[in-house]
């Protein structure tokens, strides 16, 4: 054999050895990483234990009297991992009202029925820099700032078609579908308490009726109060987070509502307005589309991957669960989930 051919064969052999060693190295590395990065109940329990004391720094919402009855000590943490597997720790059976988290479901139903263009004709995509019940924008531009603040959410549910409480029933049924939990219902006492004391929301409703944005009657406002009163667990919230993270495909793979555009819309609204006036800082610190409710729940979508659901009733000054926020922060750091710093 010629010397040059031998040389060529030898260098080819050496190159192949490098490739094999390199791929072996990569394989070992990825095995180590995947073991380290596995979601387990133990990981969740550790995070819950380390953060439950933060609940003492918050205050249970009582501006709706019935909400003030929630236990300050109950705490739960759930995750639906990338494969749709559910992990839950803490007070897993504890039910609480969705409150503002219902706004993402109502937005989905309204967009499904009317199309995104029609829904956003009279409402902005803006981020929130004001509390959830602020409605200054209605006065200045004549339109709600976004569908995550109360004014925009009241307008959103009014766009879902149907007499009486049909719009609410559609939102409830969508929550039941996403969570695969037909036992979910609304809490009548919380609903009545919201209806009785929600004068500010009633004010927004009538301002929008006055300007022609809302055509219907007060049953449409009742639908908003009812959707806020839907009771869920942290696990239900994790399933909702997973659904929007994964193009509206359910945790068990059911793709009935698969829609990449809708999930992109909902997650972008969660990111810029889901945590109210804290949304910008939250995006900086946690970097995940999230939606909170004054009932103490937060649902989080890890785009293309997981869903997280937390519950702890005591809230910070913005209306976000204090211990819930801390659990999400620790979990996202532990698994490098921040979309701006993976
Ligand atoms: O409109 C209200 O006052 C409540 N039913 C919902 C507000 C809410 O959850 C705001 N969240 N953080």
Short mmCIF file of C-alpha atoms in Angstrom, two decimals, residues 4-317:
data_model
loop_
_atom_site.label_atom_id
_atom_site.label_comp_id
_atom_site.label_asym_id
_atom_site.label_seq_id
_atom_site.Cartn_x
_atom_site.Cartn_y
_atom_site.Cartn_z
CA UNK A 4 -0.01 8.40 1.41
CA UNK A 5 -2.97 5.98 1.48
CA UNK A 6 -1.72 4.53 4.76
CA UNK A 7 -1.42 8.05 6.18
CA UNK A 8 -4.97 8.84 5.10
CA UNK A 9 -6.33 5.65 6.68
CA UNK A 10 -4.49 6.39 9.91
CA UNK A 11 -5.80 9.94 10.21
CA UNK A 12 -9.33 8.69 9.45
CA UNK A 13 -8.96 6.14 12.29
CA UNK A 14 -7.70 8.77 14.76
CA UNK A 15 -10.51 11.16 13.79
CA UNK A 16 -13.09 8.43 14.40
CA UNK A 17 -11.62 7.68 17.82
CA UNK A 18 -12.02 11.33 18.72
CA UNK A 19 -15.64 11.27 17.59
CA UNK A 20 -16.39 8.17 19.66
CA UNK A 21 -14.72 9.56 22.78
CA UNK A 22 -16.51 12.87 22.27
CA UNK A 23 -19.92 11.27 21.87
CA UNK A 24 -19.29 9.03 24.87
CA UNK A 25 -18.43 12.11 26.86
CA UNK A 26 -21.57 13.86 25.66
CA UNK A 27 -23.66 10.82 26.57
CA UNK A 28 -22.26 10.66 30.10
CA UNK A 29 -22.83 14.37 30.47
CA UNK A 30 -26.44 14.15 29.33
CA UNK A 31 -27.14 11.17 31.61
CA UNK A 32 -25.78 13.13 34.56
CA UNK A 33 -27.83 16.13 33.58
CA UNK A 34 -31.06 14.20 33.13
CA UNK A 35 -30.74 12.54 36.55
CA UNK A 36 -29.99 15.90 38.14
CA UNK A 37 -32.86 17.49 36.31
CA UNK A 38 -35.55 14.95 37.03
CA UNK A 39 -38.68 16.29 38.69
CA UNK A 40 -39.51 14.18 41.73
CA UNK A 41 -41.89 14.57 44.65
CA UNK A 42 -38.86 14.82 46.92
CA UNK A 43 -37.57 17.86 45.01
CA UNK A 44 -40.99 19.50 45.24
CA UNK A 45 -41.35 18.66 48.94
CA UNK A 46 -37.92 20.17 49.71
CA UNK A 47 -38.82 23.36 47.87
CA UNK A 48 -42.18 23.54 49.65
CA UNK A 49 -40.57 22.99 53.08
CA UNK A 50 -37.95 25.67 52.45
CA UNK A 51 -40.53 28.26 51.44
CA UNK A 52 -43.67 27.68 53.46
CA UNK A 53 -42.57 30.18 56.11
CA UNK A 54 -42.91 32.99 53.53
CA UNK A 55 -46.69 32.71 53.95
CA UNK A 56 -46.37 34.62 57.23
CA UNK A 57 -45.18 37.67 55.26
CA UNK A 58 -48.43 37.91 53.28
CA UNK A 59 -52.06 38.64 53.98
CA UNK A 60 -55.11 36.61 52.90
CA UNK A 61 -57.32 38.73 50.59
CA UNK A 62 -60.43 39.94 52.38
CA UNK A 63 -61.70 42.68 50.08
CA UNK A 64 -64.18 40.01 48.98
CA UNK A 65 -65.40 38.97 52.48
CA UNK A 66 -65.81 35.29 51.62
CA UNK A 67 -62.15 35.07 50.46
CA UNK A 68 -60.98 36.14 53.91
CA UNK A 69 -62.11 32.77 55.26
CA UNK A 70 -59.28 30.92 53.49
CA UNK A 71 -56.74 29.17 55.69
CA UNK A 72 -53.39 30.97 55.73
CA UNK A 73 -51.47 27.74 56.47
CA UNK A 74 -52.55 25.52 53.59
CA UNK A 75 -49.91 25.20 50.90
CA UNK A 76 -49.58 23.03 47.78
CA UNK A 77 -47.14 22.64 44.92
CA UNK A 78 -47.70 20.69 41.68
CA UNK A 79 -45.79 20.16 38.47
CA UNK A 80 -46.71 18.46 35.20
CA UNK A 81 -43.39 17.50 33.66
CA UNK A 82 -42.43 17.48 29.99
CA UNK A 83 -43.91 13.99 29.56
CA UNK A 84 -47.25 14.98 31.06
CA UNK A 85 -46.52 13.22 34.37
CA UNK A 86 -48.11 14.87 37.41
CA UNK A 87 -46.27 15.46 40.73
CA UNK A 88 -48.00 17.01 43.72
CA UNK A 89 -47.03 17.74 47.33
CA UNK A 90 -48.53 19.58 50.27
CA UNK A 91 -52.26 20.16 50.68
CA UNK A 92 -53.00 18.57 47.35
CA UNK A 93 -56.75 18.32 47.92
CA UNK A 94 -57.15 21.90 49.06
CA UNK A 95 -59.56 23.79 46.82
CA UNK A 96 -59.38 27.53 46.29
CA UNK A 97 -60.99 29.90 43.82
CA UNK A 98 -59.24 30.61 40.53
CA UNK A 99 -60.01 34.31 40.59
CA UNK A 100 -57.96 36.08 37.93
CA UNK A 101 -56.48 32.83 36.62
CA UNK A 102 -59.88 32.26 34.99
CA UNK A 103 -59.08 35.21 32.71
CA UNK A 104 -56.74 33.12 30.53
CA UNK A 105 -59.43 30.47 30.02
CA UNK A 106 -62.09 33.08 29.15
CA UNK A 107 -59.64 34.66 26.69
CA UNK A 108 -59.11 31.32 25.00
CA UNK A 109 -62.87 30.69 24.67
CA UNK A 110 -63.54 34.25 23.39
CA UNK A 111 -60.76 33.99 20.78
CA UNK A 112 -61.93 30.54 19.68
CA UNK A 113 -65.43 31.91 19.05
CA UNK A 114 -64.70 35.34 17.62
CA UNK A 115 -61.11 35.26 16.38
CA UNK A 116 -58.24 37.22 17.89
CA UNK A 117 -58.76 40.30 15.73
CA UNK A 118 -62.35 40.81 16.88
CA UNK A 119 -61.46 40.27 20.55
CA UNK A 120 -58.59 42.78 20.45
CA UNK A 121 -60.45 45.36 18.37
CA UNK A 122 -61.59 47.04 21.57
CA UNK A 123 -58.76 46.09 23.89
CA UNK A 124 -54.97 46.40 24.04
CA UNK A 125 -52.11 43.92 24.27
CA UNK A 126 -50.28 46.22 26.68
CA UNK A 127 -48.33 45.10 29.71
CA UNK A 128 -49.71 45.99 33.16
CA UNK A 129 -48.08 48.62 35.31
CA UNK A 130 -51.12 49.22 37.49
CA UNK A 131 -53.13 47.11 39.97
CA UNK A 132 -55.64 44.63 38.56
CA UNK A 133 -58.66 46.79 39.32
CA UNK A 134 -57.23 49.98 37.78
CA UNK A 135 -59.23 51.28 34.84
CA UNK A 136 -57.67 54.63 34.00
CA UNK A 137 -57.08 53.43 30.47
CA UNK A 138 -60.82 53.26 29.83
CA UNK A 139 -61.03 57.00 30.48
CA UNK A 140 -57.94 57.91 28.45
CA UNK A 141 -58.21 55.65 25.36
CA UNK A 142 -61.73 54.28 25.75
CA UNK A 143 -60.35 50.70 25.74
CA UNK A 144 -59.14 48.30 28.44
CA UNK A 145 -55.36 47.96 28.62
CA UNK A 146 -55.31 44.16 28.26
CA UNK A 147 -57.49 41.09 28.97
CA UNK A 148 -55.66 40.29 32.21
CA UNK A 149 -56.83 43.35 34.13
CA UNK A 150 -60.41 43.39 35.39
CA UNK A 151 -61.82 45.79 32.76
CA UNK A 152 -60.42 43.72 29.88
CA UNK A 153 -61.50 40.47 31.49
CA UNK A 154 -65.07 41.72 31.97
CA UNK A 155 -65.11 42.76 28.30
CA UNK A 156 -63.64 39.39 27.26
CA UNK A 157 -66.33 37.25 28.91
CA UNK A 158 -69.03 39.54 27.50
CA UNK A 159 -67.80 38.55 24.03
CA UNK A 160 -68.48 34.84 24.64
CA UNK A 161 -71.82 34.08 23.06
CA UNK A 162 -74.92 32.79 24.84
CA UNK A 163 -77.84 33.86 27.04
CA UNK A 164 -77.88 33.90 30.84
CA UNK A 165 -74.82 32.10 32.18
CA UNK A 166 -73.90 30.16 29.02
CA UNK A 167 -70.63 32.11 28.65
CA UNK A 168 -69.67 31.12 32.19
CA UNK A 169 -70.63 27.48 31.50
CA UNK A 170 -68.30 27.49 28.48
CA UNK A 171 -65.42 28.75 30.63
CA UNK A 172 -66.19 26.15 33.31
CA UNK A 173 -66.34 23.35 30.74
CA UNK A 174 -63.00 24.40 29.29
CA UNK A 175 -61.43 24.30 32.77
CA UNK A 176 -62.93 20.82 33.24
CA UNK A 177 -61.57 19.67 29.89
CA UNK A 178 -58.04 21.02 30.41
CA UNK A 179 -57.78 19.48 33.88
CA UNK A 180 -59.72 16.34 32.92
CA UNK A 181 -61.64 16.96 36.12
CA UNK A 182 -65.42 17.02 35.79
CA UNK A 183 -65.89 17.61 39.50
CA UNK A 184 -64.76 21.21 39.18
CA UNK A 185 -67.47 23.73 39.96
CA UNK A 186 -67.83 27.26 41.25
CA UNK A 187 -68.16 28.29 44.87
CA UNK A 188 -71.61 29.84 45.28
CA UNK A 189 -70.73 31.73 48.50
CA UNK A 190 -67.64 33.35 46.92
CA UNK A 191 -69.67 34.21 43.81
CA UNK A 192 -72.40 35.92 45.86
CA UNK A 193 -69.79 37.74 47.93
CA UNK A 194 -68.09 39.05 44.75
CA UNK A 195 -71.45 40.07 43.29
CA UNK A 196 -72.46 41.87 46.45
CA UNK A 197 -69.22 43.80 46.93
CA UNK A 198 -67.87 44.16 43.36
CA UNK A 199 -68.97 47.78 42.90
CA UNK A 200 -65.74 48.80 41.22
CA UNK A 201 -66.13 45.99 38.67
CA UNK A 202 -69.76 47.05 38.19
CA UNK A 203 -68.50 50.58 37.55
CA UNK A 204 -66.15 49.32 34.80
CA UNK A 205 -68.95 47.25 33.29
CA UNK A 206 -71.21 50.30 33.00
CA UNK A 207 -68.46 52.56 31.64
CA UNK A 208 -67.94 49.99 28.85
CA UNK A 209 -71.70 49.66 28.32
CA UNK A 210 -71.94 53.45 28.15
CA UNK A 211 -69.27 53.59 25.44
CA UNK A 212 -70.82 50.73 23.47
CA UNK A 213 -68.05 48.19 24.08
CA UNK A 214 -70.50 46.03 26.00
CA UNK A 215 -74.00 45.51 24.61
CA UNK A 216 -75.48 42.99 27.04
CA UNK A 217 -77.00 43.15 30.51
CA UNK A 218 -75.62 42.58 33.99
CA UNK A 219 -75.76 38.79 33.66
CA UNK A 220 -72.53 39.25 31.68
CA UNK A 221 -70.89 40.78 34.74
CA UNK A 222 -72.25 37.88 36.82
CA UNK A 223 -70.46 35.53 34.42
CA UNK A 224 -67.21 37.30 35.31
CA UNK A 225 -67.91 36.93 39.06
CA UNK A 226 -68.78 33.26 38.54
CA UNK A 227 -65.66 32.45 36.53
CA UNK A 228 -63.55 34.02 39.31
CA UNK A 229 -65.30 31.71 41.80
CA UNK A 230 -64.39 28.44 40.04
CA UNK A 231 -62.66 26.18 42.57
CA UNK A 232 -59.49 24.26 41.68
CA UNK A 233 -56.46 22.61 43.28
CA UNK A 234 -52.76 23.34 42.65
CA UNK A 235 -52.70 20.21 40.48
CA UNK A 236 -55.47 21.61 38.27
CA UNK A 237 -53.39 24.77 37.87
CA UNK A 238 -50.29 22.80 36.86
CA UNK A 239 -52.38 21.08 34.17
CA UNK A 240 -53.61 24.45 32.90
CA UNK A 241 -50.01 25.72 32.81
CA UNK A 242 -48.94 22.62 30.86
CA UNK A 243 -51.82 23.05 28.37
CA UNK A 244 -50.83 26.59 27.39
CA UNK A 245 -47.12 25.69 27.42
CA UNK A 246 -47.76 22.93 24.88
CA UNK A 247 -49.88 24.44 22.09
CA UNK A 248 -53.13 23.72 23.96
CA UNK A 249 -52.49 19.96 24.09
CA UNK A 250 -53.68 18.38 27.34
CA UNK A 251 -51.29 16.68 29.78
CA UNK A 252 -52.54 13.24 28.65
CA UNK A 253 -51.89 14.06 24.99
CA UNK A 254 -55.49 14.90 23.99
CA UNK A 255 -55.08 17.36 21.10
CA UNK A 256 -58.75 18.36 20.63
CA UNK A 257 -57.92 22.06 21.06
CA UNK A 258 -54.38 22.03 19.69
CA UNK A 259 -53.63 25.57 18.58
CA UNK A 260 -50.15 27.09 18.58
CA UNK A 261 -51.45 30.63 17.96
CA UNK A 262 -53.76 30.60 20.95
CA UNK A 263 -51.07 29.26 23.26
CA UNK A 264 -48.64 31.91 21.98
CA UNK A 265 -51.22 34.63 22.61
CA UNK A 266 -52.12 33.45 26.11
CA UNK A 267 -48.50 32.95 27.19
CA UNK A 268 -47.47 36.37 25.91
CA UNK A 269 -50.31 38.00 27.88
CA UNK A 270 -49.33 36.00 30.96
CA UNK A 271 -45.76 37.23 30.59
CA UNK A 272 -46.56 40.93 30.21
CA UNK A 273 -49.63 41.19 32.43
CA UNK A 274 -50.23 37.94 34.36
CA UNK A 275 -48.78 39.20 37.62
CA UNK A 276 -50.29 42.69 37.36
CA UNK A 277 -48.02 45.64 38.12
CA UNK A 278 -45.35 43.17 39.27
CA UNK A 279 -45.29 41.52 35.81
CA UNK A 280 -42.17 43.34 34.55
CA UNK A 281 -40.13 42.57 37.65
CA UNK A 282 -41.46 39.01 37.72
CA UNK A 283 -40.40 38.53 34.07
CA UNK A 284 -36.94 39.81 35.02
CA UNK A 285 -36.64 37.54 38.06
CA UNK A 286 -38.44 34.34 36.99
CA UNK A 287 -38.85 34.75 33.24
CA UNK A 288 -41.85 32.47 32.78
CA UNK A 289 -45.41 33.19 31.59
CA UNK A 290 -47.50 33.08 34.78
CA UNK A 291 -50.96 34.04 35.98
CA UNK A 292 -51.93 34.72 39.55
CA UNK A 293 -55.25 35.02 41.35
CA UNK A 294 -56.17 36.65 44.65
CA UNK A 295 -57.35 33.23 45.86
CA UNK A 296 -53.63 32.43 46.34
CA UNK A 297 -53.02 30.35 43.21
CA UNK A 298 -50.45 30.89 40.46
CA UNK A 299 -50.30 28.90 37.23
CA UNK A 300 -47.04 28.86 35.27
CA UNK A 301 -46.28 27.74 31.71
CA UNK A 302 -42.74 26.68 30.85
CA UNK A 303 -42.97 27.11 27.05
CA UNK A 304 -42.85 23.79 25.21
CA UNK A 305 -42.23 21.95 28.45
CA UNK A 306 -43.93 21.92 31.83
CA UNK A 307 -46.79 23.34 33.83
CA UNK A 308 -46.50 24.49 37.45
CA UNK A 309 -49.32 25.15 39.92
CA UNK A 310 -48.89 26.63 43.38
CA UNK A 311 -51.24 27.59 46.17
CA UNK A 312 -50.79 29.55 49.38
CA UNK A 313 -53.44 32.14 50.28
CA UNK A 314 -51.40 34.98 51.89
CA UNK A 315 -50.65 37.63 49.25
CA UNK A 316 -48.14 40.41 48.77
CA UNK A 317 -49.14 44.01 48.05
#
